[in-house]
PDB file of C-alpha atoms and ligand atoms in Angstrom:
ATOM      1  CA  UNK L 652      49.867 -36.401 -17.637  1.00  0.00           C
ATOM      2  CA  UNK L 653      51.522 -34.290 -20.275  1.00  0.00           C
ATOM      3  CA  UNK L 654      54.050 -31.737 -19.090  1.00  0.00           C
ATOM      4  CA  UNK L 655      54.506 -28.190 -20.412  1.00  0.00           C
ATOM      5  CA  UNK L 656      53.935 -27.159 -24.004  1.00  0.00           C
ATOM      6  CA  UNK L 657      50.157 -27.186 -24.448  1.00  0.00           C
ATOM      7  CA  UNK L 658      47.934 -24.606 -26.076  1.00  0.00           C
ATOM      8  CA  UNK L 659      44.426 -23.232 -25.707  1.00  0.00           C
ATOM      9  CA  UNK L 660      41.657 -25.045 -27.575  1.00  0.00           C
ATOM     10  CA  UNK L 661      41.803 -23.987 -31.220  1.00  0.00           C
ATOM     11  CA  UNK L 662      38.876 -25.850 -32.764  1.00  0.00           C
ATOM     12  CA  UNK L 663      36.364 -23.448 -31.186  1.00  0.00           C
ATOM     13  CA  UNK L 664      37.859 -20.208 -32.553  1.00  0.00           C
ATOM     14  CA  UNK L 665      36.727 -17.981 -29.654  1.00  0.00           C
ATOM     15  CA  UNK L 666      38.490 -20.236 -27.104  1.00  0.00           C
ATOM     16  CA  UNK L 667      41.863 -19.702 -28.752  1.00  0.00           C
ATOM     17  CA  UNK L 668      41.834 -16.105 -27.484  1.00  0.00           C
ATOM     18  CA  UNK L 669      42.281 -17.092 -23.804  1.00  0.00           C
ATOM     19  CA  UNK L 670      45.528 -16.130 -22.043  1.00  0.00           C
ATOM     20  CA  UNK L 671      47.473 -19.430 -22.026  1.00  0.00           C
ATOM     21  CA  UNK L 672      49.430 -18.353 -18.931  1.00  0.00           C
ATOM     22  CA  UNK L 673      46.373 -17.748 -16.721  1.00  0.00           C
ATOM     23  CA  UNK L 674      46.252 -20.118 -13.757  1.00  0.00           C
ATOM     24  CA  UNK L 675      44.072 -20.305 -10.663  1.00  0.00           C
ATOM     25  CA  UNK L 676      42.888 -22.743  -8.031  1.00  0.00           C
ATOM     26  CA  UNK L 677      40.158 -22.725  -5.384  1.00  0.00           C
ATOM     27  CA  UNK L 678      39.174 -25.107  -2.618  1.00  0.00           C
ATOM     28  CA  UNK L 679      35.800 -25.176  -0.834  1.00  0.00           C
ATOM     29  CA  UNK L 680      35.534 -26.982   2.498  1.00  0.00           C
ATOM     30  CA  UNK L 681      32.409 -28.697   3.827  1.00  0.00           C
ATOM     31  CA  UNK L 682      31.460 -25.620   5.868  1.00  0.00           C
ATOM     32  CA  UNK L 683      31.624 -23.460   2.741  1.00  0.00           C
ATOM     33  CA  UNK L 684      34.979 -21.839   3.562  1.00  0.00           C
ATOM     34  CA  UNK L 685      36.875 -20.895   0.412  1.00  0.00           C
ATOM     35  CA  UNK L 686      40.665 -20.858  -0.081  1.00  0.00           C
ATOM     36  CA  UNK L 687      41.893 -19.517  -3.395  1.00  0.00           C
ATOM     37  CA  UNK L 688      44.988 -18.480  -5.306  1.00  0.00           C
ATOM     38  CA  UNK L 689      45.854 -16.927  -8.670  1.00  0.00           C
ATOM     39  CA  UNK L 690      43.143 -16.418 -11.290  1.00  0.00           C
ATOM     40  CA  UNK L 691      40.488 -18.165  -9.211  1.00  0.00           C
ATOM     41  CA  UNK L 692      37.774 -15.615  -9.926  1.00  0.00           C
ATOM     42  CA  UNK L 693      38.511 -15.145 -13.634  1.00  0.00           C
ATOM     43  CA  UNK L 694      35.412 -16.240 -15.587  1.00  0.00           C
ATOM     44  CA  UNK L 695      35.788 -18.852 -18.324  1.00  0.00           C
ATOM     45  CA  UNK L 696      33.386 -21.125 -20.184  1.00  0.00           C
ATOM     46  CA  UNK L 697      32.975 -24.392 -18.332  1.00  0.00           C
ATOM     47  CA  UNK L 698      32.610 -26.494 -21.522  1.00  0.00           C
ATOM     48  CA  UNK L 699      32.632 -30.176 -20.597  1.00  0.00           C
ATOM     49  CA  UNK L 700      32.659 -29.575 -16.851  1.00  0.00           C
ATOM     50  CA  UNK L 701      28.963 -28.882 -17.521  1.00  0.00           C
ATOM     51  CA  UNK L 702      28.525 -32.532 -18.525  1.00  0.00           C
ATOM     52  CA  UNK L 703      28.935 -33.705 -14.914  1.00  0.00           C
ATOM     53  CA  UNK L 704      26.600 -30.943 -13.686  1.00  0.00           C
ATOM     54  CA  UNK L 705      23.963 -31.788 -16.290  1.00  0.00           C
ATOM     55  CA  UNK L 706      24.240 -35.477 -15.392  1.00  0.00           C
ATOM     56  CA  UNK L 707      23.651 -34.677 -11.712  1.00  0.00           C
ATOM     57  CA  UNK L 708      20.667 -32.542 -12.731  1.00  0.00           C
ATOM     58  CA  UNK L 709      18.965 -35.153 -14.912  1.00  0.00           C
ATOM     59  CA  UNK L 710      19.529 -38.169 -12.649  1.00  0.00           C
ATOM     60  CA  UNK L 711      18.093 -36.171  -9.781  1.00  0.00           C
ATOM     61  CA  UNK L 712      15.177 -34.810 -11.837  1.00  0.00           C
ATOM     62  CA  UNK L 713      14.258 -37.851 -13.962  1.00  0.00           C
ATOM     63  CA  UNK L 714      15.710 -40.806 -12.073  1.00  0.00           C
ATOM     64  CA  UNK L 715      18.605 -43.024 -13.073  1.00  0.00           C
ATOM     65  CA  UNK L 716      16.593 -45.608 -15.066  1.00  0.00           C
ATOM     66  CA  UNK L 717      15.380 -43.195 -17.691  1.00  0.00           C
ATOM     67  CA  UNK L 718      18.830 -41.638 -18.056  1.00  0.00           C
ATOM     68  CA  UNK L 719      20.823 -44.867 -18.292  1.00  0.00           C
ATOM     69  CA  UNK L 720      18.350 -46.415 -20.709  1.00  0.00           C
ATOM     70  CA  UNK L 721      19.915 -44.041 -23.240  1.00  0.00           C
ATOM     71  CA  UNK L 722      23.546 -43.762 -22.176  1.00  0.00           C
ATOM     72  CA  UNK L 723      26.046 -46.221 -20.666  1.00  0.00           C
ATOM     73  CA  UNK L 724      28.317 -46.099 -17.633  1.00  0.00           C
ATOM     74  CA  UNK L 725      31.582 -47.340 -19.107  1.00  0.00           C
ATOM     75  CA  UNK L 726      34.773 -45.563 -20.192  1.00  0.00           C
ATOM     76  CA  UNK L 727      35.181 -45.369 -23.943  1.00  0.00           C
ATOM     77  CA  UNK L 728      38.951 -44.923 -24.094  1.00  0.00           C
ATOM     78  CA  UNK L 729      38.332 -42.643 -27.066  1.00  0.00           C
ATOM     79  CA  UNK L 730      38.744 -38.879 -27.487  1.00  0.00           C
ATOM     80  CA  UNK L 731      35.847 -36.783 -26.161  1.00  0.00           C
ATOM     81  CA  UNK L 732      34.385 -36.014 -29.572  1.00  0.00           C
ATOM     82  CA  UNK L 733      34.703 -39.459 -31.114  1.00  0.00           C
ATOM     83  CA  UNK L 734      31.770 -40.708 -33.169  1.00  0.00           C
ATOM     84  CA  UNK L 735      33.030 -44.122 -34.293  1.00  0.00           C
ATOM     85  CA  UNK L 736      31.590 -46.365 -31.568  1.00  0.00           C
ATOM     86  CA  UNK L 737      28.081 -45.027 -31.963  1.00  0.00           C
ATOM     87  CA  UNK L 738      27.716 -47.256 -34.976  1.00  0.00           C
ATOM     88  CA  UNK L 739      29.948 -50.173 -34.031  1.00  0.00           C
ATOM     89  CA  UNK L 740      29.091 -50.812 -30.366  1.00  0.00           C
ATOM     90  CA  UNK L 741      26.626 -53.570 -29.482  1.00  0.00           C
ATOM     91  CA  UNK L 742      25.001 -51.408 -26.812  1.00  0.00           C
ATOM     92  CA  UNK L 743      23.565 -49.004 -29.396  1.00  0.00           C
ATOM     93  CA  UNK L 744      24.067 -46.018 -27.098  1.00  0.00           C
ATOM     94  CA  UNK L 745      26.971 -43.751 -26.119  1.00  0.00           C
ATOM     95  CA  UNK L 746      29.465 -45.307 -23.700  1.00  0.00           C
ATOM     96  CA  UNK L 747      29.025 -42.695 -20.955  1.00  0.00           C
ATOM     97  CA  UNK L 748      27.480 -39.253 -20.262  1.00  0.00           C
ATOM     98  CA  UNK L 749      30.844 -37.438 -20.110  1.00  0.00           C
ATOM     99  CA  UNK L 750      31.866 -37.858 -23.754  1.00  0.00           C
ATOM    100  CA  UNK L 751      30.157 -35.580 -26.257  1.00  0.00           C
ATOM    101  CA  UNK L 752      27.739 -38.197 -27.609  1.00  0.00           C
ATOM    102  CA  UNK L 753      26.494 -39.105 -24.129  1.00  0.00           C
ATOM    103  CA  UNK L 754      26.379 -35.499 -23.010  1.00  0.00           C
ATOM    104  CA  UNK L 755      24.233 -34.503 -25.979  1.00  0.00           C
ATOM    105  CA  UNK L 756      21.776 -37.256 -24.974  1.00  0.00           C
ATOM    106  CA  UNK L 757      21.776 -35.835 -21.424  1.00  0.00           C
ATOM    107  CA  UNK L 758      21.162 -32.307 -22.769  1.00  0.00           C
ATOM    108  CA  UNK L 759      18.198 -33.629 -24.728  1.00  0.00           C
ATOM    109  CA  UNK L 760      16.791 -35.114 -21.498  1.00  0.00           C
ATOM    110  CA  UNK L 761      16.928 -31.847 -19.561  1.00  0.00           C
ATOM    111  CA  UNK L 762      13.377 -30.561 -18.953  1.00  0.00           C
ATOM    112  CA  UNK L 763      12.190 -27.876 -21.392  1.00  0.00           C
ATOM    113  CA  UNK L 764      11.430 -27.718 -25.100  1.00  0.00           C
ATOM    114  CA  UNK L 765      13.948 -25.145 -26.274  1.00  0.00           C
ATOM    115  CA  UNK L 766      17.682 -25.089 -25.677  1.00  0.00           C
ATOM    116  CA  UNK L 767      17.237 -21.865 -23.773  1.00  0.00           C
ATOM    117  CA  UNK L 768      14.605 -23.346 -21.406  1.00  0.00           C
ATOM    118  CA  UNK L 769      16.688 -26.458 -20.795  1.00  0.00           C
ATOM    119  CA  UNK L 770      19.739 -24.460 -19.763  1.00  0.00           C
ATOM    120  CA  UNK L 771      17.712 -22.092 -17.556  1.00  0.00           C
ATOM    121  CA  UNK L 772      16.763 -25.189 -15.518  1.00  0.00           C
ATOM    122  CA  UNK L 773      20.384 -26.305 -15.360  1.00  0.00           C
ATOM    123  CA  UNK L 774      21.490 -22.840 -14.354  1.00  0.00           C
ATOM    124  CA  UNK L 775      18.988 -22.805 -11.465  1.00  0.00           C
ATOM    125  CA  UNK L 776      20.241 -26.235 -10.388  1.00  0.00           C
ATOM    126  CA  UNK L 777      23.870 -25.034 -10.374  1.00  0.00           C
ATOM    127  CA  UNK L 778      22.823 -21.943  -8.413  1.00  0.00           C
ATOM    128  CA  UNK L 779      21.114 -24.157  -5.795  1.00  0.00           C
ATOM    129  CA  UNK L 780      24.229 -26.335  -5.532  1.00  0.00           C
ATOM    130  CA  UNK L 781      26.734 -23.502  -5.255  1.00  0.00           C
ATOM    131  CA  UNK L 782      24.856 -20.478  -3.927  1.00  0.00           C
ATOM    132  CA  UNK L 783      26.108 -18.617  -7.005  1.00  0.00           C
ATOM    133  CA  UNK L 784      23.354 -16.905  -8.988  1.00  0.00           C
ATOM    134  CA  UNK L 785      25.711 -15.049 -11.319  1.00  0.00           C
ATOM    135  CA  UNK L 786      26.371 -17.563 -14.098  1.00  0.00           C
ATOM    136  CA  UNK L 787      26.258 -15.834 -17.459  1.00  0.00           C
ATOM    137  CA  UNK L 788      26.587 -17.263 -20.941  1.00  0.00           C
ATOM    138  CA  UNK L 789      29.494 -16.282 -23.186  1.00  0.00           C
ATOM    139  CA  UNK L 790      27.565 -15.507 -26.361  1.00  0.00           C
ATOM    140  CA  UNK L 791      30.704 -15.218 -28.458  1.00  0.00           C
ATOM    141  CA  UNK L 792      31.902 -18.694 -27.473  1.00  0.00           C
ATOM    142  CA  UNK L 793      28.404 -20.160 -27.908  1.00  0.00           C
ATOM    143  CA  UNK L 794      28.062 -18.694 -31.391  1.00  0.00           C
ATOM    144  CA  UNK L 795      31.615 -19.676 -32.315  1.00  0.00           C
ATOM    145  CA  UNK L 796      30.986 -23.301 -31.325  1.00  0.00           C
ATOM    146  CA  UNK L 797      27.613 -23.373 -33.058  1.00  0.00           C
ATOM    147  CA  UNK L 798      29.182 -22.090 -36.281  1.00  0.00           C
ATOM    148  CA  UNK L 799      31.928 -24.732 -36.332  1.00  0.00           C
ATOM    149  CA  UNK L 800      30.220 -27.762 -34.747  1.00  0.00           C
ATOM    150  CA  UNK L 801      30.101 -30.100 -37.738  1.00  0.00           C
ATOM    151  CA  UNK L 802      31.248 -33.055 -35.674  1.00  0.00           C
ATOM    152  CA  UNK L 803      28.823 -32.486 -32.768  1.00  0.00           C
ATOM    153  CA  UNK L 804      26.032 -31.952 -35.303  1.00  0.00           C
ATOM    154  CA  UNK L 805      26.900 -35.275 -36.938  1.00  0.00           C
ATOM    155  CA  UNK L 806      26.851 -36.976 -33.531  1.00  0.00           C
ATOM    156  CA  UNK L 807      23.472 -35.426 -32.663  1.00  0.00           C
ATOM    157  CA  UNK L 808      21.828 -36.469 -35.914  1.00  0.00           C
ATOM    158  CA  UNK L 809      23.191 -39.981 -35.517  1.00  0.00           C
ATOM    159  CA  UNK L 810      21.745 -40.083 -31.985  1.00  0.00           C
ATOM    160  CA  UNK L 811      18.402 -39.129 -33.504  1.00  0.00           C
ATOM    161  CA  UNK L 812      18.780 -41.987 -35.972  1.00  0.00           C
ATOM    162  CA  UNK L 813      19.377 -44.353 -33.023  1.00  0.00           C
ATOM    163  CA  UNK L 814      16.137 -43.042 -31.421  1.00  0.00           C
ATOM    164  CA  UNK L 815      18.115 -41.864 -28.383  1.00  0.00           C
ATOM    165  CA  UNK L 816      17.020 -38.259 -28.624  1.00  0.00           C
ATOM    166  CA  UNK L 817      13.489 -36.899 -28.413  1.00  0.00           C
ATOM    167  CA  UNK L 818      12.585 -33.435 -29.596  1.00  0.00           C
ATOM    168  CA  UNK L 819      14.190 -31.120 -32.077  1.00  0.00           C
ATOM    169  CA  UNK L 820      17.840 -31.924 -32.808  1.00  0.00           C
ATOM    170  CA  UNK L 821      18.857 -28.285 -33.222  1.00  0.00           C
ATOM    171  CA  UNK L 822      17.232 -27.319 -29.888  1.00  0.00           C
ATOM    172  CA  UNK L 823      19.111 -30.141 -28.153  1.00  0.00           C
ATOM    173  CA  UNK L 824      22.362 -28.941 -29.735  1.00  0.00           C
ATOM    174  CA  UNK L 825      21.530 -25.398 -28.681  1.00  0.00           C
ATOM    175  CA  UNK L 826      21.121 -26.668 -25.098  1.00  0.00           C
ATOM    176  CA  UNK L 827      24.500 -28.416 -25.306  1.00  0.00           C
ATOM    177  CA  UNK L 828      26.314 -25.357 -26.697  1.00  0.00           C
ATOM    178  CA  UNK L 829      24.684 -23.069 -24.135  1.00  0.00           C
ATOM    179  CA  UNK L 830      25.613 -25.255 -21.179  1.00  0.00           C
ATOM    180  CA  UNK L 831      29.212 -25.461 -22.488  1.00  0.00           C
ATOM    181  CA  UNK L 832      29.272 -21.642 -22.786  1.00  0.00           C
ATOM    182  CA  UNK L 833      28.174 -21.065 -19.176  1.00  0.00           C
ATOM    183  CA  UNK L 834      30.629 -18.675 -17.536  1.00  0.00           C
ATOM    184  CA  UNK L 835      31.949 -19.672 -14.143  1.00  0.00           C
ATOM    185  CA  UNK L 836      35.235 -19.439 -12.251  1.00  0.00           C
ATOM    186  CA  UNK L 837      37.469 -21.833 -10.314  1.00  0.00           C
ATOM    187  CA  UNK L 838      35.853 -20.735  -7.038  1.00  0.00           C
ATOM    188  CA  UNK L 839      32.396 -21.615  -8.382  1.00  0.00           C
ATOM    189  CA  UNK L 840      33.572 -24.998  -9.666  1.00  0.00           C
ATOM    190  CA  UNK L 841      35.042 -25.753  -6.230  1.00  0.00           C
ATOM    191  CA  UNK L 842      31.634 -25.128  -4.655  1.00  0.00           C
ATOM    192  CA  UNK L 843      29.877 -27.547  -7.009  1.00  0.00           C
ATOM    193  CA  UNK L 844      32.666 -30.088  -6.418  1.00  0.00           C
ATOM    194  CA  UNK L 845      32.263 -29.667  -2.642  1.00  0.00           C
ATOM    195  CA  UNK L 846      28.561 -30.540  -2.968  1.00  0.00           C
ATOM    196  CA  UNK L 847      29.575 -33.773  -4.731  1.00  0.00           C
ATOM    197  CA  UNK L 848      32.294 -34.406  -2.128  1.00  0.00           C
ATOM    198  CA  UNK L 849      29.691 -34.061   0.639  1.00  0.00           C
ATOM    199  CA  UNK L 850      27.521 -36.716  -1.030  1.00  0.00           C
ATOM    200  CA  UNK L 851      24.975 -34.209  -2.317  1.00  0.00           C
ATOM    201  CA  UNK L 852      24.837 -31.597   0.467  1.00  0.00           C
ATOM    202  CA  UNK L 853      25.486 -27.955  -0.461  1.00  0.00           C
ATOM    203  CA  UNK L 854      28.636 -26.562   1.191  1.00  0.00           C
ATOM    204  CA  UNK L 855      27.842 -24.189   4.020  1.00  0.00           C
ATOM    205  CA  UNK L 856      24.059 -24.562   4.183  1.00  0.00           C
ATOM    206  CA  UNK L 857      24.134 -28.364   4.268  1.00  0.00           C
ATOM    207  CA  UNK L 858      20.953 -28.396   2.172  1.00  0.00           C
ATOM    208  CA  UNK L 859      20.467 -31.567   0.123  1.00  0.00           C
ATOM    209  CA  UNK L 860      20.886 -30.921  -3.604  1.00  0.00           C
ATOM    210  CA  UNK L 861      21.063 -34.502  -4.895  1.00  0.00           C
ATOM    211  CA  UNK L 862      20.750 -37.898  -3.228  1.00  0.00           C
ATOM    212  CA  UNK L 863      23.823 -39.681  -1.904  1.00  0.00           C
ATOM    213  CA  UNK L 864      23.330 -42.396  -4.512  1.00  0.00           C
ATOM    214  CA  UNK L 865      23.188 -39.891  -7.356  1.00  0.00           C
ATOM    215  CA  UNK L 866      26.324 -38.161  -6.071  1.00  0.00           C
ATOM    216  CA  UNK L 867      28.037 -41.552  -6.132  1.00  0.00           C
ATOM    217  CA  UNK L 868      26.899 -42.225  -9.695  1.00  0.00           C
ATOM    218  CA  UNK L 869      28.238 -38.861 -10.897  1.00  0.00           C
ATOM    219  CA  UNK L 870      31.555 -39.290  -9.048  1.00  0.00           C
ATOM    220  CA  UNK L 871      31.931 -42.871 -10.266  1.00  0.00           C
ATOM    221  CA  UNK L 872      31.639 -41.688 -13.843  1.00  0.00           C
ATOM    222  CA  UNK L 873      33.971 -38.760 -13.170  1.00  0.00           C
ATOM    223  CA  UNK L 874      36.767 -40.952 -11.824  1.00  0.00           C
ATOM    224  CA  UNK L 875      36.486 -43.445 -14.689  1.00  0.00           C
ATOM    225  CA  UNK L 876      35.597 -41.145 -17.601  1.00  0.00           C
ATOM    226  CA  UNK L 877      35.970 -37.492 -16.503  1.00  0.00           C
ATOM    227  CA  UNK L 878      39.238 -36.836 -18.323  1.00  0.00           C
ATOM    228  CA  UNK L 879      38.325 -39.025 -21.336  1.00  0.00           C
ATOM    229  CA  UNK L 880      41.283 -41.037 -22.616  1.00  0.00           C
ATOM    230  CA  UNK L 881      43.419 -39.444 -19.899  1.00  0.00           C
ATOM    231  CA  UNK L 882      41.202 -40.650 -17.020  1.00  0.00           C
ATOM    232  CA  UNK L 883      43.305 -43.644 -15.961  1.00  0.00           C
ATOM    233  CA  UNK L 884      46.554 -41.739 -15.781  1.00  0.00           C
ATOM    234  CA  UNK L 885      44.987 -38.858 -13.860  1.00  0.00           C
ATOM    235  CA  UNK L 886      43.300 -41.283 -11.477  1.00  0.00           C
ATOM    236  CA  UNK L 887      46.626 -42.959 -10.736  1.00  0.00           C
ATOM    237  CA  UNK L 888      48.242 -39.575 -10.007  1.00  0.00           C
ATOM    238  CA  UNK L 889      45.463 -37.694  -8.199  1.00  0.00           C
ATOM    239  CA  UNK L 890      42.969 -40.390  -7.211  1.00  0.00           C
ATOM    240  CA  UNK L 891      40.053 -37.950  -7.084  1.00  0.00           C
ATOM    241  CA  UNK L 892      36.888 -37.933  -9.237  1.00  0.00           C
ATOM    242  CA  UNK L 893      37.311 -35.002 -11.630  1.00  0.00           C
ATOM    243  CA  UNK L 894      35.789 -33.463 -14.731  1.00  0.00           C
ATOM    244  CA  UNK L 895      37.661 -31.314 -17.241  1.00  0.00           C
ATOM    245  CA  UNK L 896      36.580 -28.914 -19.981  1.00  0.00           C
ATOM    246  CA  UNK L 897      38.400 -27.487 -23.014  1.00  0.00           C
ATOM    247  CA  UNK L 898      37.801 -23.986 -21.622  1.00  0.00           C
ATOM    248  CA  UNK L 899      40.581 -24.888 -19.140  1.00  0.00           C
ATOM    249  CA  UNK L 900      38.520 -25.746 -16.055  1.00  0.00           C
ATOM    250  CA  UNK L 901      38.648 -28.872 -13.910  1.00  0.00           C
ATOM    251  CA  UNK L 902      36.494 -29.667 -10.886  1.00  0.00           C
ATOM    252  CA  UNK L 903      37.463 -32.422  -8.479  1.00  0.00           C
ATOM    253  CA  UNK L 904      35.610 -33.819  -5.464  1.00  0.00           C
ATOM    254  CA  UNK L 905      37.589 -35.342  -2.565  1.00  0.00           C
ATOM    255  CA  UNK L 906      35.005 -37.319  -0.613  1.00  0.00           C
ATOM    256  CA  UNK L 907      34.167 -35.988   2.836  1.00  0.00           C
ATOM    257  CA  UNK L 908      36.967 -33.438   2.586  1.00  0.00           C
ATOM    258  CA  UNK L 909      36.667 -30.678  -0.010  1.00  0.00           C
ATOM    259  CA  UNK L 910      35.905 -29.567  -3.544  1.00  0.00           C
ATOM    260  CA  UNK L 911      38.552 -28.222  -5.920  1.00  0.00           C
ATOM    261  CA  UNK L 912      38.135 -25.947  -8.943  1.00  0.00           C
ATOM    262  CA  UNK L 913      41.073 -25.107 -11.187  1.00  0.00           C
ATOM    263  CA  UNK L 914      41.685 -22.962 -14.231  1.00  0.00           C
ATOM    264  CA  UNK L 915      44.448 -23.076 -16.801  1.00  0.00           C
ATOM    265  CA  UNK L 916      43.472 -22.877 -20.481  1.00  0.00           C
ATOM    266  CA  UNK L 917      46.635 -24.475 -21.839  1.00  0.00           C
ATOM    267  CA  UNK L 918      45.576 -28.026 -22.723  1.00  0.00           C
ATOM    268  CA  UNK L 919      47.324 -31.311 -23.360  1.00  0.00           C
ATOM    269  CA  UNK L 920      46.622 -33.359 -26.482  1.00  0.00           C
ATOM    270  CA  UNK L 921      43.554 -34.943 -24.868  1.00  0.00           C
ATOM    271  CA  UNK L 922      41.947 -31.580 -24.162  1.00  0.00           C
ATOM    272  CA  UNK L 923      42.660 -31.521 -20.409  1.00  0.00           C
ATOM    273  CA  UNK L 924      44.167 -28.502 -18.602  1.00  0.00           C
ATOM    274  CA  UNK L 925      47.869 -29.103 -17.997  1.00  0.00           C
ATOM    275  CA  UNK L 926      48.176 -26.752 -15.010  1.00  0.00           C
ATOM    276  CA  UNK L 927      44.913 -28.019 -13.510  1.00  0.00           C
ATOM    277  CA  UNK L 928      45.994 -31.647 -13.585  1.00  0.00           C
ATOM    278  CA  UNK L 929      49.358 -30.836 -12.030  1.00  0.00           C
ATOM    279  CA  UNK L 930      47.870 -28.619  -9.292  1.00  0.00           C
ATOM    280  CA  UNK L 931      45.171 -31.121  -8.333  1.00  0.00           C
ATOM    281  CA  UNK L 932      47.610 -34.048  -8.268  1.00  0.00           C
ATOM    282  CA  UNK L 933      49.979 -32.007  -6.090  1.00  0.00           C
ATOM    283  CA  UNK L 934      47.190 -30.991  -3.685  1.00  0.00           C
ATOM    284  CA  UNK L 935      46.063 -34.598  -3.505  1.00  0.00           C
ATOM    285  CA  UNK L 936      49.563 -35.731  -2.571  1.00  0.00           C
ATOM    286  CA  UNK L 937      50.110 -32.968  -0.012  1.00  0.00           C
ATOM    287  CA  UNK L 938      46.713 -33.246   1.671  1.00  0.00           C
ATOM    288  CA  UNK L 939      46.363 -37.028   1.379  1.00  0.00           C
ATOM    289  CA  UNK L 940      43.230 -36.840  -0.772  1.00  0.00           C
ATOM    290  CA  UNK L 941      43.976 -39.902  -2.926  1.00  0.00           C
ATOM    291  CA  UNK L 942      40.999 -42.227  -2.648  1.00  0.00           C
ATOM    292  CA  UNK L 943      42.876 -45.366  -3.654  1.00  0.00           C
TER     293      UNK L 943
HETATM  294  N1  LIG F1050      31.868 -27.751 -26.242  1.00  0.00           N
HETATM  295  C1  LIG F1050      32.989 -28.630 -26.386  1.00  0.00           C
HETATM  296  C2  LIG F1050      32.781 -29.621 -27.507  1.00  0.00           C
HETATM  297  O1  LIG F1050      31.760 -30.193 -27.628  1.00  0.00           O
HETATM  298  C3  LIG F1050      33.270 -29.328 -25.099  1.00  0.00           C
HETATM  299  C4  LIG F1050      34.410 -30.314 -25.184  1.00  0.00           C
HETATM  300  C5  LIG F1050      35.226 -30.423 -23.934  1.00  0.00           C
HETATM  301  O2  LIG F1050      35.226 -29.541 -23.082  1.00  0.00           O
HETATM  302  N2  LIG F1050      36.004 -31.475 -23.856  1.00  0.00           N
HETATM  303  O3  LIG F1050      33.646 -29.877 -28.291  1.00  0.00           O
END
């Protein structure tokens, strides 16, 4: 894990305006109790943390066969926005649902015709998992990404060429940008993570949100692919399934124990929050959360 010296994401212009010194952490226990510190209720766009949420939503809604017919379950070892293996890999589909190519396939699978409809369904799913109904969309970040997304657009059109995406390409991209622009905070991420940690049961209410098997699928992909080409190193340090986003968030699910949400928009060269990785690894060591 990289040490100090990172910066906020620059390639989506609106993200570069975040305060690089902001830092917050939240922990949700099985009974729904929340412990938090620092900027834990500061809203930020969840970006790629949404990829794990969207995966949970589609496997639960459509079933794993139809999802994994179009996207793999293996780490790519490449940066999150890489396009190169789409053409060269034998499998003819993205390596996993947590890199951009796989996540855009997942967005296309979300029920609904328009990007707006698709993300309304996802938003309701997140609300059911967390008890938080207040997720907004940062329109400035959404528009900023849409205006500069040449690489994601290239990926999406290539997915269409591979017949991995039904429906209108621009609507699928709109769904992807909208889900990335969902505004949440570290406390909210910790609640979603706690649901995964409790094998699919919502913290507090104990209501089932996803099946135990689907929770395992999502966590398996998080621990192997959730921090992209930094997943192995983070796994060795923290040993907890986690998913990062370039907005500065990370959520991490310690099985049977608790969910963690962190915020720190200063990123390392792989696009993972520096403060978040350090805080989660430290918590894991102090509380004995390492799964391995
Ligand atoms: N919206 C971002 C993108 O596609 C998400 C990337 C990330 O959080 N790693 O580039």
